Amino acid sequence: MRSIKRASRRLPASLRGAPTSAPGSGARFLSTTAPTPSTATTNGSTNTSVTPISSVLIANRGEIALRVARTAASMGIRTTTLYTDIDAASQHAKCTPYAISLGAPSAYLDGPRIVELAKKHGIQALHPGYGFLSENPAFAKACEEAGIVFVGPPAKAMTDMGDKARSKEIMNASGVPCVPGYHGSEQSVEQLKARAAEIKYPVLLKSVKGGGGKGMRIVRTADEFEAQLKSARAEARASFGEGGEVMLVEKYIVRPRHVEVQVFADRHGNCVALGERDCSIQRRHQKILEESPAPLLDDVTRKDLWDKARKAALAVDYVGAGTVEFILDKDTNEFYFMEMNTRLQVEHPVSEMVTGTDLVEWQFRVAAGEKLPLTQDEIEARILERGAAIEARIYAENPEKGFFPDSGTLVHLSKPQTNEDVRIDAGFVEGDTVSEAYDGMIAKLIVRGKDRETAIRKLELALREYEVVGLSTNIEFLKRLCNSQAFIEGDVETGFIDNWKQELFGAKPTSNDVFAQAALGLLGTQTQNAPAAHGQTLGFGEAATQNSRKFAFRVQDDASTEEGKIVEVEVTQLNNKLFNVSVRKEGDDKPQVFENIVSESTSTTAPTSSAKKTKLTTYFPLARVNTTLVQDPADNEKLTVFQLGHKTQLRLVSPGWFDKALGLKEVAASVVAPMPCKILRNEVEEGQSVEKGAPLVVIESMKMETVIRSPQSGVIKKLAHKEGDICKAGTVLVLFEETDESS
Ligand code: ADP
Ligand code: ADP
Ligand code: MG
């Protein structure tokens, strides 16, 4: 411990975030074109000695905190995480040897307190992750001043790049092309409108403080300028606070691609580009899929982008990991600087995959004063060798409902197998709750293939194995993206989702074997979990003469064309594992019958979420089908079926529906069992008068109690069964005295 304290006290000045002018670096020379001198934070030190990072506080949450902690642990760095009250049981709060409580949900933003905690606990370095305080120069500065190594760029570079207007001035001065537009301080409505007219409509309004696609509005004509400006300003002020209302007016590129370059710089004057990422597949100006290399990009443009990105980083004396974002106009093939994100990005794994690097490790090494581990040539050689990588962001949201965010408990979570080429960065495990207080990203799935097509195919296959129950996700949507021909061809642009909505949205038919499997699965849970009296399986067994069971489901799935329909399934057990299953959808004349199918299932109850899960393997006439059936712990009738990579949501129809679905006829003067069941109790006595609707018998079927009510007013003649009796469907339960009035 002492050595740690000593280490932080002795921290070389060069580690306190001050940009140094590395002598003899041709590349650094570019930095002199930056309009503002960097003397304010320069201490003149050229000390480039290396002080390894030995302890770190991660000022973030979720998957990024876990991601950073993983590398920190592998480097032997003692790691501490922070958590708020609602995150107390979260994975990131549990993953490290030390974790400090912060309290309120917004406390991740409490910079001074976090710096104080780092000092108090003698922690040498602070990693800000992304989001929260990661691009806050005041926070970086506070760390520097407290003698804590900020694992990120110097505060000055953040200030220069943090403001979209200022960064564009610097870029223009350094010869990096920017989108034509107005970045000035004159902010009256009239002035901005006049600039918009000069730029020519359509224009894009953007907050100088923007991020995450917020505070941006497209203005297509002069008439709508004022309304859009007002709305952009309101959103920006709400998201970014004071100063957020300051707007840029940019030429709106009608068919843009978002292509960004991962850059990395050290304190020795080196700056490399680790390839580019195409992040054009977006919704609400937010990325959903990111890939490297960018598809359909000629090598000259690609290299030019890398050069411009390095130039941009060097112009602000950048140190550490950063991303230079460009917008590429598909109509003219021109590209323009959009902004620089002075941090690690969500999608950094894509670049790690194609370059075979660990960028968090690079961050720690650069923060310690080391040189970059690879040269530009070495990186390029790796990129050529390693093919393509693609990342899908798995969000708690409903794409069919305008990508509306969702939250809730992950009742069931099953992930694809990971390996060297299939990676998952996630912040949650089964049983965790995705809170509406924070970003709804559940996980990132990253895959690599020898080329782009292979990577997409592998991604699609992995997504098919990703199963989530408990909240809406975009997984089904992501699969459809992967199957979209236009996407496979690489014809991407930021309007992609809108342009291809016919193909990407809308219901698809659900095949009958899904319903067959749901019924077989339910039967499985029941026969496995509820052996009936006399050693017989409920409703089945040697003694049963009619060993079949009926189920009715209502499809409750936006993504199915059968949405709302009742589907009736009859399962007949022929022997131990052999069944006939007939499935009839509402509106079909006759059922589809699957004969002699072999089916096996096992049920478990998830320890964390107590969801009941049944895994089935059934040999249908043409194929083996593996299915997972999940019953919601809070609502046993809510079923989710995962089958052949598709998710279908059903509702086991409640008793009222059952009768209707089964077309149950009320036999005059008697009441019969609507389904195979066990008699729990008789609610009436022989000779008793009852009103229509009065409870007669309570039965249990599929672990569900059902009250059988009187279809008529009358007098009970006979109760056919006593408590504990097992009855087949159609067995008479109650007989009435025959009277003329009974109807
Ligand atoms: P001591 O602090 O006296 O060595 P501990 O065993 O409690 O005793 O702590 C071991 C080391 O971990 C110490 O160097 C301590 O400063 C450090 N430490 C304690 N709590 C934290 C924390 N939350 N985050 C980081 N380091 C911590
Ligand atoms: P943020 O800080 O929110 O990330 P950006 O400036 O990076 O803001 O822009 C976010 C997204 O908005 C881009 O990825 C792109 O889809 C779109 N966009 C930005 N500028 C333009 C423009 N001039 N024309 C068209 N689309 C743009
Ligand atoms: Mg951006």
Short mmCIF file of C-alpha atoms in Angstrom, two decimals, residues 2-360:
data_model
loop_
_atom_site.label_atom_id
_atom_site.label_comp_id
_atom_site.label_asym_id
_atom_site.label_seq_id
_atom_site.Cartn_x
_atom_site.Cartn_y
_atom_site.Cartn_z
CA ARG A 2 2.75 2.40 0.85
CA SER A 3 4.26 1.95 -2.54
CA ILE A 4 0.99 2.93 -4.05
CA LYS A 5 0.81 6.16 -2.15
CA ARG A 6 4.38 6.87 -2.95
CA ALA A 7 3.74 6.15 -6.56
CA SER A 8 0.93 8.64 -6.76
CA ARG A 9 2.92 11.31 -4.95
CA ARG A 10 5.85 10.82 -7.20
CA LEU A 11 3.75 10.81 -10.30
CA PRO A 12 5.82 12.39 -13.02
CA ALA A 13 4.50 15.66 -14.28
CA SER A 14 4.13 14.16 -17.72
CA LEU A 15 1.49 11.83 -16.36
CA ARG A 16 -0.66 14.59 -15.07
CA GLY A 17 -2.20 15.06 -18.43
CA ALA A 18 -0.04 17.88 -19.65
CA PRO A 19 0.70 17.61 -23.33
CA THR A 20 4.39 17.43 -23.98
CA SER A 21 6.23 18.52 -27.02
CA ALA A 22 8.06 15.38 -27.89
CA PRO A 23 11.21 16.46 -29.64
CA GLY A 24 11.96 15.15 -33.04
CA SER A 25 8.43 14.13 -33.79
CA GLY A 26 7.47 15.17 -37.25
CA ALA A 27 3.87 14.31 -36.55
CA ARG A 28 3.72 16.55 -33.51
CA PHE A 29 4.71 19.42 -35.71
CA LEU A 30 1.15 19.44 -36.95
CA SER A 31 -0.01 20.49 -33.55
CA THR A 32 1.40 23.96 -34.07
CA THR A 33 -1.47 24.64 -36.41
CA ALA A 34 -3.85 24.52 -33.48
CA PRO A 35 -5.02 28.07 -32.95
CA THR A 36 -4.71 28.06 -29.19
CA PRO A 37 -1.38 27.60 -27.53
CA SER A 38 -1.19 24.75 -25.11
CA THR A 39 0.99 26.52 -22.57
CA ALA A 40 -1.88 26.91 -20.13
CA THR A 41 -1.62 23.31 -19.07
CA THR A 42 1.89 22.56 -20.21
CA ASN A 43 4.40 22.26 -17.47
CA GLY A 44 7.27 22.02 -19.86
CA SER A 45 8.28 18.60 -18.68
CA THR A 46 9.57 16.15 -21.19
CA ASN A 47 9.81 13.43 -18.61
CA THR A 48 8.86 10.25 -20.39
CA SER A 49 9.68 7.77 -17.68
CA VAL A 50 7.26 4.97 -17.12
CA THR A 51 5.28 4.57 -13.90
CA PRO A 52 3.05 1.53 -14.19
CA ILE A 53 -0.51 1.94 -13.03
CA SER A 54 -1.09 -0.25 -9.99
CA SER A 55 -4.54 0.79 -8.79
CA VAL A 56 -7.53 2.28 -10.53
CA LEU A 57 -10.96 3.63 -9.72
CA ILE A 58 -13.49 3.06 -12.48
CA ALA A 59 -15.85 6.01 -12.58
CA ASN A 60 -18.54 4.26 -14.56
CA ARG A 61 -21.05 1.46 -14.51
CA GLY A 62 -22.36 -1.53 -16.41
CA GLU A 63 -20.57 -3.26 -19.22
CA ILE A 64 -17.88 -0.59 -19.56
CA ALA A 65 -16.93 -0.83 -15.90
CA LEU A 66 -16.74 -4.61 -16.30
CA ARG A 67 -14.77 -4.24 -19.52
CA VAL A 68 -12.20 -1.94 -17.95
CA ALA A 69 -12.01 -4.08 -14.80
CA ARG A 70 -11.27 -7.18 -16.88
CA THR A 71 -8.17 -5.68 -18.44
CA ALA A 72 -7.12 -3.98 -15.22
CA ALA A 73 -7.22 -7.34 -13.45
CA SER A 74 -5.20 -8.99 -16.20
CA MET A 75 -2.57 -6.28 -15.79
CA GLY A 76 -2.41 -6.76 -12.04
CA ILE A 77 -4.03 -3.42 -11.33
CA ARG A 78 -6.02 -3.27 -8.13
CA THR A 79 -9.47 -2.15 -9.15
CA THR A 80 -12.27 -0.33 -7.38
CA THR A 81 -15.72 0.28 -8.81
CA LEU A 82 -18.46 2.69 -7.79
CA TYR A 83 -22.14 1.99 -7.50
CA THR A 84 -25.33 3.88 -6.78
CA ASP A 85 -28.17 2.49 -4.67
CA ILE A 86 -30.07 1.04 -7.61
CA ASP A 87 -26.82 -0.48 -8.89
CA ALA A 88 -25.82 -2.02 -5.58
CA ALA A 89 -26.48 -5.56 -6.79
CA SER A 90 -25.25 -4.95 -10.32
CA GLN A 91 -22.47 -6.98 -11.89
CA HIS A 92 -19.99 -4.13 -12.01
CA ALA A 93 -20.44 -3.50 -8.30
CA LYS A 94 -19.64 -7.13 -7.62
CA CYS A 95 -16.81 -7.77 -10.04
CA THR A 96 -13.96 -6.03 -8.29
CA PRO A 97 -12.24 -6.55 -4.95
CA TYR A 98 -13.35 -3.07 -3.89
CA ALA A 99 -16.56 -1.20 -4.56
CA ILE A 100 -17.68 2.10 -3.10
CA SER A 101 -21.26 3.21 -2.60
CA LEU A 102 -22.33 6.55 -4.08
CA GLY A 103 -26.04 6.71 -3.27
CA ALA A 104 -28.34 8.59 -5.62
CA PRO A 105 -28.70 7.43 -9.26
CA SER A 106 -27.07 10.60 -10.59
CA ALA A 107 -24.00 10.28 -8.36
CA TYR A 108 -21.89 8.85 -11.20
CA LEU A 109 -21.77 12.45 -12.35
CA ASP A 110 -20.48 13.82 -9.06
CA GLY A 111 -16.92 14.53 -10.17
CA PRO A 112 -15.56 16.24 -7.03
CA ARG A 113 -16.84 13.46 -4.82
CA ILE A 114 -15.35 10.77 -7.01
CA VAL A 115 -11.96 12.48 -7.00
CA GLU A 116 -12.22 12.76 -3.22
CA LEU A 117 -12.94 9.05 -2.91
CA ALA A 118 -9.99 8.14 -5.10
CA LYS A 119 -7.73 10.27 -2.90
CA LYS A 120 -9.17 8.92 0.29
CA HIS A 121 -8.57 5.35 -0.77
CA GLY A 122 -5.11 6.01 -2.09
CA ILE A 123 -6.05 5.04 -5.63
CA GLN A 124 -3.48 6.00 -8.20
CA ALA A 125 -5.50 6.28 -11.40
CA LEU A 126 -9.01 6.89 -12.58
CA HIS A 127 -10.63 5.40 -15.65
CA PRO A 128 -13.74 7.29 -16.76
CA GLY A 129 -15.09 4.73 -19.26
CA TYR A 130 -17.49 6.41 -21.66
CA GLY A 131 -20.48 8.59 -20.94
CA PHE A 132 -20.80 10.22 -17.53
CA LEU A 133 -17.59 12.14 -16.78
CA SER A 134 -15.46 10.75 -19.58
CA GLU A 135 -15.49 13.90 -21.68
CA ASN A 136 -15.60 16.41 -18.89
CA PRO A 137 -12.41 18.48 -18.97
CA ALA A 138 -13.07 19.92 -15.51
CA PHE A 139 -13.13 16.42 -14.11
CA ALA A 140 -9.93 15.41 -15.91
CA LYS A 141 -8.34 18.56 -14.56
CA ALA A 142 -9.53 17.88 -11.03
CA CYS A 143 -7.93 14.44 -11.25
CA GLU A 144 -4.68 15.92 -12.48
CA GLU A 145 -4.69 18.47 -9.69
CA ALA A 146 -5.34 15.80 -7.10
CA GLY A 147 -2.34 13.83 -8.38
CA ILE A 148 -4.53 11.11 -9.82
CA VAL A 149 -3.68 9.76 -13.25
CA PHE A 150 -6.66 10.36 -15.49
CA VAL A 151 -6.72 7.46 -17.97
CA GLY A 152 -7.75 9.63 -20.85
CA PRO A 153 -6.62 12.58 -22.87
CA PRO A 154 -5.33 15.85 -21.40
CA ALA A 155 -8.06 18.22 -20.24
CA LYS A 156 -6.98 20.72 -22.85
CA ALA A 157 -7.58 18.33 -25.75
CA MET A 158 -11.00 17.57 -24.31
CA THR A 159 -11.86 21.24 -24.11
CA ASP A 160 -10.76 21.81 -27.68
CA MET A 161 -12.74 18.87 -28.99
CA GLY A 162 -15.66 19.02 -26.58
CA ASP A 163 -17.22 21.96 -28.29
CA LYS A 164 -18.42 21.17 -31.79
CA ALA A 165 -17.93 24.74 -32.97
CA ARG A 166 -14.44 25.16 -31.57
CA SER A 167 -13.26 21.78 -32.79
CA LYS A 168 -14.36 22.68 -36.29
CA GLU A 169 -12.32 25.88 -36.21
CA ILE A 170 -9.29 23.89 -35.17
CA MET A 171 -9.90 21.32 -37.88
CA ASN A 172 -10.37 23.91 -40.59
CA ALA A 173 -7.11 25.52 -39.52
CA SER A 174 -5.37 22.14 -39.68
CA GLY A 175 -6.62 21.27 -43.12
CA VAL A 176 -9.19 18.69 -42.03
CA PRO A 177 -12.37 19.21 -44.06
CA CYS A 178 -15.56 20.06 -42.13
CA VAL A 179 -19.20 20.01 -43.18
CA PRO A 180 -20.01 23.41 -44.66
CA GLY A 181 -21.83 25.40 -42.03
CA TYR A 182 -21.92 28.16 -39.49
CA HIS A 183 -20.08 27.60 -36.21
CA GLY A 184 -20.08 31.15 -34.92
CA SER A 185 -21.18 32.81 -31.72
CA GLU A 186 -23.91 34.94 -33.28
CA GLN A 187 -26.92 33.05 -32.00
CA SER A 188 -30.02 35.16 -32.65
CA VAL A 189 -32.83 33.41 -34.50
CA GLU A 190 -32.55 35.86 -37.43
CA GLN A 191 -28.81 35.41 -37.76
CA LEU A 192 -28.97 31.64 -37.63
CA LYS A 193 -31.80 31.65 -40.13
CA ALA A 194 -29.82 33.88 -42.45
CA ARG A 195 -26.85 31.49 -42.21
CA ALA A 196 -29.15 28.57 -42.95
CA ALA A 197 -30.34 30.31 -46.10
CA GLU A 198 -26.72 30.81 -47.19
CA ILE A 199 -25.84 27.19 -46.51
CA LYS A 200 -29.04 26.22 -48.36
CA TYR A 201 -31.71 23.90 -47.06
CA PRO A 202 -31.87 21.19 -45.84
CA VAL A 203 -29.70 22.10 -42.88
CA LEU A 204 -28.96 20.39 -39.61
CA LEU A 205 -29.11 22.20 -36.29
CA LYS A 206 -26.73 20.78 -33.71
CA SER A 207 -25.89 21.78 -30.20
CA VAL A 208 -22.23 22.71 -29.76
CA LYS A 209 -22.32 20.47 -26.72
CA GLY A 210 -24.15 17.66 -28.47
CA GLY A 211 -23.74 13.97 -27.85
CA GLY A 212 -25.74 10.81 -28.26
CA GLY A 213 -27.71 12.32 -31.11
CA LYS A 214 -29.47 14.73 -28.78
CA GLY A 215 -30.24 18.34 -29.56
CA MET A 216 -30.18 17.79 -33.30
CA ARG A 217 -32.92 18.77 -35.77
CA ILE A 218 -33.15 18.62 -39.52
CA VAL A 219 -34.65 21.72 -41.06
CA ARG A 220 -35.92 21.13 -44.57
CA THR A 221 -37.41 24.53 -45.37
CA ALA A 222 -37.19 28.09 -44.06
CA ASP A 223 -40.80 27.91 -42.74
CA GLU A 224 -39.95 25.28 -40.17
CA PHE A 225 -36.66 26.85 -39.09
CA GLU A 226 -37.88 28.64 -35.98
CA ALA A 227 -39.91 25.72 -34.65
CA GLN A 228 -37.04 23.29 -35.15
CA LEU A 229 -34.53 25.66 -33.57
CA LYS A 230 -36.73 26.02 -30.54
CA SER A 231 -37.14 22.31 -30.15
CA ALA A 232 -33.42 21.57 -30.67
CA ARG A 233 -32.52 24.19 -28.07
CA ALA A 234 -34.98 22.88 -25.53
CA GLU A 235 -33.69 19.33 -25.91
CA ALA A 236 -30.05 20.39 -25.81
CA ARG A 237 -30.51 22.49 -22.70
CA ALA A 238 -32.27 19.63 -20.97
CA SER A 239 -29.51 17.20 -21.95
CA PHE A 240 -26.36 19.31 -21.73
CA GLY A 241 -27.32 22.16 -19.44
CA GLU A 242 -26.05 25.70 -19.65
CA GLY A 243 -24.60 26.48 -23.07
CA GLY A 244 -26.36 23.53 -24.69
CA GLU A 245 -28.59 25.97 -26.55
CA VAL A 246 -25.69 27.28 -28.61
CA MET A 247 -26.28 25.88 -32.09
CA LEU A 248 -24.32 25.11 -35.19
CA VAL A 249 -25.98 25.18 -38.55
CA GLU A 250 -24.62 22.60 -40.93
CA LYS A 251 -25.37 21.52 -44.42
CA TYR A 252 -27.54 18.47 -44.01
CA ILE A 253 -26.03 15.64 -45.95
CA VAL A 254 -28.93 13.77 -47.48
CA ARG A 255 -27.26 10.39 -47.97
CA PRO A 256 -24.55 10.27 -45.36
CA ARG A 257 -22.48 7.46 -44.01
CA HIS A 258 -20.97 7.66 -40.57
CA VAL A 259 -17.37 6.55 -40.76
CA GLU A 260 -15.06 7.07 -37.82
CA VAL A 261 -11.42 6.38 -37.17
CA GLN A 262 -10.02 4.93 -33.98
CA VAL A 263 -6.89 6.84 -33.11
CA PHE A 264 -4.37 6.38 -30.35
CA ALA A 265 -1.59 8.72 -29.33
CA ASP A 266 1.15 8.45 -26.74
CA ARG A 267 3.25 11.05 -24.97
CA HIS A 268 6.16 10.39 -27.26
CA GLY A 269 4.68 12.01 -30.33
CA ASN A 270 3.28 8.84 -31.87
CA CYS A 271 -0.23 8.71 -33.18
CA VAL A 272 -1.75 5.77 -35.02
CA ALA A 273 -5.06 4.97 -36.67
CA LEU A 274 -6.45 1.56 -35.80
CA GLY A 275 -8.63 1.35 -38.85
CA GLU A 276 -12.05 2.83 -39.39
CA ARG A 277 -15.52 1.81 -38.29
CA ASP A 278 -18.69 2.28 -40.25
CA CYS A 279 -21.51 3.16 -37.86
CA SER A 280 -24.17 4.14 -40.37
CA ILE A 281 -26.84 1.78 -39.08
CA GLN A 282 -28.49 4.12 -36.63
CA ARG A 283 -31.83 4.95 -35.11
CA ARG A 284 -32.49 8.40 -33.65
CA HIS A 285 -28.92 9.33 -34.73
CA GLN A 286 -27.63 6.62 -32.40
CA LYS A 287 -25.56 3.68 -33.53
CA ILE A 288 -26.90 0.13 -33.48
CA LEU A 289 -24.40 -1.75 -35.65
CA GLU A 290 -20.74 -0.90 -36.08
CA GLU A 291 -18.25 -2.59 -38.28
CA SER A 292 -14.68 -2.51 -39.45
CA PRO A 293 -13.51 -2.18 -42.13
CA ALA A 294 -16.15 0.12 -43.60
CA PRO A 295 -17.81 -1.63 -46.58
CA LEU A 296 -17.51 -0.36 -50.13
CA LEU A 297 -14.80 2.13 -49.34
CA ASP A 298 -11.94 2.53 -51.77
CA ASP A 299 -8.44 2.29 -50.36
CA VAL A 300 -7.48 5.82 -51.28
CA THR A 301 -10.39 7.28 -49.33
CA ARG A 302 -9.74 4.88 -46.48
CA LYS A 303 -6.11 5.93 -46.10
CA ASP A 304 -7.07 9.55 -46.49
CA LEU A 305 -9.56 9.19 -43.62
CA TRP A 306 -6.90 7.66 -41.41
CA ASP A 307 -4.46 10.44 -42.23
CA LYS A 308 -7.02 13.15 -41.56
CA ALA A 309 -7.98 11.51 -38.27
CA ARG A 310 -4.38 11.40 -37.09
CA LYS A 311 -3.98 14.99 -38.18
CA ALA A 312 -7.08 15.94 -36.17
CA ALA A 313 -5.75 14.23 -33.05
CA LEU A 314 -2.33 15.77 -33.38
CA ALA A 315 -3.84 19.20 -33.88
CA VAL A 316 -5.04 19.13 -30.29
CA ASP A 317 -1.99 17.37 -28.79
CA TYR A 318 -4.03 14.32 -28.20
CA VAL A 319 -2.94 11.52 -25.86
CA GLY A 320 -4.73 8.21 -25.39
CA ALA A 321 -7.70 6.65 -27.17
CA GLY A 322 -9.96 8.82 -29.25
CA THR A 323 -12.31 8.62 -32.18
CA VAL A 324 -12.50 11.03 -35.04
CA GLU A 325 -15.94 10.90 -36.61
CA PHE A 326 -16.49 11.74 -40.24
CA ILE A 327 -19.55 12.03 -42.34
CA LEU A 328 -19.23 10.66 -45.84
CA ASP A 329 -21.52 12.03 -48.50
CA LYS A 330 -22.60 9.12 -50.69
CA ASP A 331 -23.65 11.45 -53.47
CA THR A 332 -20.33 13.23 -53.83
CA ASN A 333 -17.96 10.79 -52.13
CA GLU A 334 -16.59 13.70 -50.08
CA PHE A 335 -16.01 13.25 -46.39
CA TYR A 336 -16.06 15.82 -43.61
CA PHE A 337 -14.95 15.97 -40.00
CA MET A 338 -17.95 15.75 -37.68
CA GLU A 339 -16.50 15.61 -34.19
CA MET A 340 -13.89 13.93 -32.08
CA ASN A 341 -14.89 11.80 -29.13
CA THR A 342 -12.11 12.15 -26.60
CA ARG A 343 -12.55 8.78 -24.96
CA LEU A 344 -12.87 5.10 -25.59
CA GLN A 345 -16.10 4.36 -27.43
CA VAL A 346 -18.83 1.81 -26.98
CA GLU A 347 -17.83 0.20 -30.25
CA HIS A 348 -14.09 -0.04 -29.53
CA PRO A 349 -14.22 -3.88 -29.53
CA VAL A 350 -14.72 -3.83 -33.29
CA SER A 351 -11.33 -2.22 -33.70
CA GLU A 352 -9.80 -4.55 -31.13
CA MET A 353 -11.05 -7.50 -33.15
CA VAL A 354 -9.59 -6.33 -36.45
CA THR A 355 -6.28 -5.23 -35.00
CA GLY A 356 -5.86 -7.94 -32.37
CA THR A 357 -5.34 -5.42 -29.60
CA ASP A 358 -6.69 -4.61 -26.16
CA LEU A 359 -7.29 -0.88 -26.26
CA VAL A 360 -7.93 -0.62 -22.53
#
